[in-house]
XYZ file of C-alpha atoms in Angstrom:
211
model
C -18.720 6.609 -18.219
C -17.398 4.430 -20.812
C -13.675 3.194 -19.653
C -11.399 2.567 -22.867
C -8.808 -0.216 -22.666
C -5.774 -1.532 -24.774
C -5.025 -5.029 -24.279
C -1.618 -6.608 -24.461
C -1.158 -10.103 -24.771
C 1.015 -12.152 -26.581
C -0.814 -15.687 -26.985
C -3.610 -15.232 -29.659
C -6.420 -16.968 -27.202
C -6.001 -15.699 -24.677
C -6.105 -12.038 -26.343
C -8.993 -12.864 -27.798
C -10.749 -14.347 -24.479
C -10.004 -11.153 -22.897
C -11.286 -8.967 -25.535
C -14.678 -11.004 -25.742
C -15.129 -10.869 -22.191
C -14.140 -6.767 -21.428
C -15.923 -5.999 -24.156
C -19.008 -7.802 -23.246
C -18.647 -5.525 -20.049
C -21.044 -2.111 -20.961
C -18.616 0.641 -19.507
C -15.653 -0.792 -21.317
C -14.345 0.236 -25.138
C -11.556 -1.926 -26.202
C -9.952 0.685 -28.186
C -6.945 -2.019 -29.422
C -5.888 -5.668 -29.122
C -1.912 -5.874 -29.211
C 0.600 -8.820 -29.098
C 4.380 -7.412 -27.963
C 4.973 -4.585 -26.256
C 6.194 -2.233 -29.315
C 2.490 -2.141 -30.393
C 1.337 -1.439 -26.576
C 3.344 1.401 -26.925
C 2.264 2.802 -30.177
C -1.320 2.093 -29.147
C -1.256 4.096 -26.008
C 0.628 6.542 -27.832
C -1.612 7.354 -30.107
C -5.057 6.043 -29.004
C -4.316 7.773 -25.086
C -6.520 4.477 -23.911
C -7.762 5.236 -19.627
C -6.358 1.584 -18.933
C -3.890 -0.845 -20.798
C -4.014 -4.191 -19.248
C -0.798 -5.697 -19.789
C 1.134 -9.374 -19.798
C 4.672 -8.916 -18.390
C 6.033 -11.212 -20.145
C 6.111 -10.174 -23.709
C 8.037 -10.272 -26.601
C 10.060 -7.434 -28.758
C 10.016 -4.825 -25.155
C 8.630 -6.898 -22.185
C 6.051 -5.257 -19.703
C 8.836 -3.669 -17.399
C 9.868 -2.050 -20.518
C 6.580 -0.363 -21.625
C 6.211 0.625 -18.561
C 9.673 2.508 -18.154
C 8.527 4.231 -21.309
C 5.228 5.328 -19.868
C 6.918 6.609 -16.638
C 9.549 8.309 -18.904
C 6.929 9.730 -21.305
C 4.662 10.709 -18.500
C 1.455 9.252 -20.345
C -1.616 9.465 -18.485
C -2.916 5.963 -19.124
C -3.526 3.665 -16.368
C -1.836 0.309 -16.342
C -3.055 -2.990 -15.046
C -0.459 -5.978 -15.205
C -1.339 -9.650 -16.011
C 1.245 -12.128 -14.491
C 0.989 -15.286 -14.225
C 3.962 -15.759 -11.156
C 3.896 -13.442 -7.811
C 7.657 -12.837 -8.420
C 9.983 -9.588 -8.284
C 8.900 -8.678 -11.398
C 5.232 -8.231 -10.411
C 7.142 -6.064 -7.614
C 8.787 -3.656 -10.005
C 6.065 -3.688 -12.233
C 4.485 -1.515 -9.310
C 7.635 0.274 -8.625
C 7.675 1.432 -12.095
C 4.142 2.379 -11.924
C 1.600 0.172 -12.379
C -1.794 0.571 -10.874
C -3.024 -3.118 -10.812
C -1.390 -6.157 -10.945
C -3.447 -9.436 -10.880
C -2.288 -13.398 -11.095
C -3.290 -14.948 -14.156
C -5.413 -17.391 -12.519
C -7.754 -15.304 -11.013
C -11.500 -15.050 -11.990
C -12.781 -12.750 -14.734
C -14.686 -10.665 -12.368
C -11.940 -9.347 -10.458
C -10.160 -8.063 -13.739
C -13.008 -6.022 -14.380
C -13.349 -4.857 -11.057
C -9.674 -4.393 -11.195
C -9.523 -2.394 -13.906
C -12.832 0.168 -12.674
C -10.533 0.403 -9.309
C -7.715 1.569 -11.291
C -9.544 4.258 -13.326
C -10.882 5.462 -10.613
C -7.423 6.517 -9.265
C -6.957 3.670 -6.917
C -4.487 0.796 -6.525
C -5.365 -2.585 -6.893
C -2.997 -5.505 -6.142
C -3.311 -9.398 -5.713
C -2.285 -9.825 -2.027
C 0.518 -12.258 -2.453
C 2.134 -9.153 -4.882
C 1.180 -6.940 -2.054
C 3.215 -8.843 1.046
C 6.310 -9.540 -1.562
C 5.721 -5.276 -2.419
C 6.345 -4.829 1.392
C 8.979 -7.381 1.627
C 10.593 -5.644 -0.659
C 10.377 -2.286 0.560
C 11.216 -3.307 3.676
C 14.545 -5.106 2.772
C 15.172 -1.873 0.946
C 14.581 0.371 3.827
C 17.168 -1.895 5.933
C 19.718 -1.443 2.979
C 19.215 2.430 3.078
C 19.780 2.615 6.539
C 22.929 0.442 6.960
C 24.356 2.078 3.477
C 23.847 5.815 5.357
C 25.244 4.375 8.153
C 28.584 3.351 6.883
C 28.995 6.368 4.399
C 29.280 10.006 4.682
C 26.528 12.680 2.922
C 29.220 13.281 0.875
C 30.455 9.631 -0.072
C 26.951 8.779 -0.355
C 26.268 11.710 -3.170
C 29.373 10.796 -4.557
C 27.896 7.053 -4.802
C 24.648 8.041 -6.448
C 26.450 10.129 -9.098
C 28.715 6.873 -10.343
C 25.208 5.002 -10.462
C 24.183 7.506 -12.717
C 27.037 6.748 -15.132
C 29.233 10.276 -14.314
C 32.970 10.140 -14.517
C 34.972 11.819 -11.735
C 35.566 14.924 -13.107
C 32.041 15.331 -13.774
C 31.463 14.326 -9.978
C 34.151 17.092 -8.965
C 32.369 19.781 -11.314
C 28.736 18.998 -9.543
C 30.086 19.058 -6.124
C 32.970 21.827 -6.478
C 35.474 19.938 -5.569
C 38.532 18.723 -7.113
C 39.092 15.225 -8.964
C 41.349 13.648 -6.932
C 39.216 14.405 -4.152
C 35.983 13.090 -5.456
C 38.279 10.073 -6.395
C 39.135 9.961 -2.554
C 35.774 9.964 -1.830
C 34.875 7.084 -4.805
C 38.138 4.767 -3.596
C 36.414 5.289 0.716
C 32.897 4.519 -0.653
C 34.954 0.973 -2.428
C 36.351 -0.050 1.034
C 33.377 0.484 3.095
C 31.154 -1.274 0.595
C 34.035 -4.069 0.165
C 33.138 -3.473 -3.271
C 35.890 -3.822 -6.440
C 35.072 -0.558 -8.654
C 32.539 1.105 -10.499
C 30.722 -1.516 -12.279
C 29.936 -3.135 -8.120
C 29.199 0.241 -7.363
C 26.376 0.631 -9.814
C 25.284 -3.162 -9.748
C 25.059 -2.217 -5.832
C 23.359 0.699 -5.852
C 20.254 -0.401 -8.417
C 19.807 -3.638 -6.143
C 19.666 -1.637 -2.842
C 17.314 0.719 -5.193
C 19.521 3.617 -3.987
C 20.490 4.876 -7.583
């Protein structure tokens, strides 16, 4: 079965070096060598490639960008992430939905066997993205408990709705209650959270991951 790839990379050599070596490999098809992620978009778009190994760190929309538009989109293509830092990016780069994510430095042979993994329908990560993935979810996990424990169902609703960028009346007409009550709730949620209004709220609620 012949696996067919779009590459994204935004330094000319080491495009190229990739595309030499993956398609040197017999079950891969480079379908498309890109350089920002505008044309990683339009390529997977309209080429529907099984894998698109991608650089984070890219210019015009960056890799956590094209991949917000391929969650959005719901495009079947798989997505393998080149980084070259085990960082929080790398982290949401999986939390946004990418399959593999491998270092930069590691050898040639485990992109390919990377990228077979992840067309296959499993995950692979680079361990040191793994432990910071679990970190991470763990930290977050601590944050949704002591956030439930300090708010009501209610307040907690209430909270989620602001993150989403609704007004209180729109809050009211979604719960069936009145304004000024869904503003009660709102001005309980600020003291428990010690937070100052909405724009804490929302900053709050995206960092615990609770929007």
């Amino acid at each position: 079965m012949t696996i067919r790839l779009v590459i994204a990379d935004d330094h000319p050599i080491v495009l190229a070096g990739l595309a030499a070596y993956l398609g040197a490999e017999r079950d891969f098809e480079i379908a498309a060598r890109v350089s920002n992620g505008d044309e990683a978009l339009d390529a997977v778009r309209r080429l529907r490639p099984d894998v698109l190994v991608l650089d984070l760190r890219m210019p015009v929309k960056d890799g956590l960008v094209v991949l917000r538009a391929l969650r959005e989109e719901k495009l079947p293509t798989h997505v393998v992430v080149l980084t070259a830092l085990n960082n929080d990016e790398s982290v949401e780069a999986v939390r946004l939905g990418a399959r593999g994510v491998l270092l930069k430095d590691a050898a040639t042979s485990q992109l390919a066997q990377c990228i077979r993994e992840v067309h296959a329908g499993r995950k692979w990560l680079d361990k040191g993205v793994a432990m910071r993935a679990l970190d991470r979810f763990l930290e977050r996990e601590d944050g949704v408990r002591s956030t439930a424990e300090l708010l009501t169902r209610r307040e907690l609703e209430v909270a989620r709705m602001v993150a989403e960028g609704l007004p209180s009346k729109a809050i009211a007409r979604k719960l069936a209650i009145s304004e000024s009550t869904a503003k009660l709730h709102l001005h309980h949620v600020y003291e428990k959270l010690k937070l100052n209004g909405r724009i804490a709220l929302v900053r709050y609620m995206r960092i615990q991951q609770l929007d």
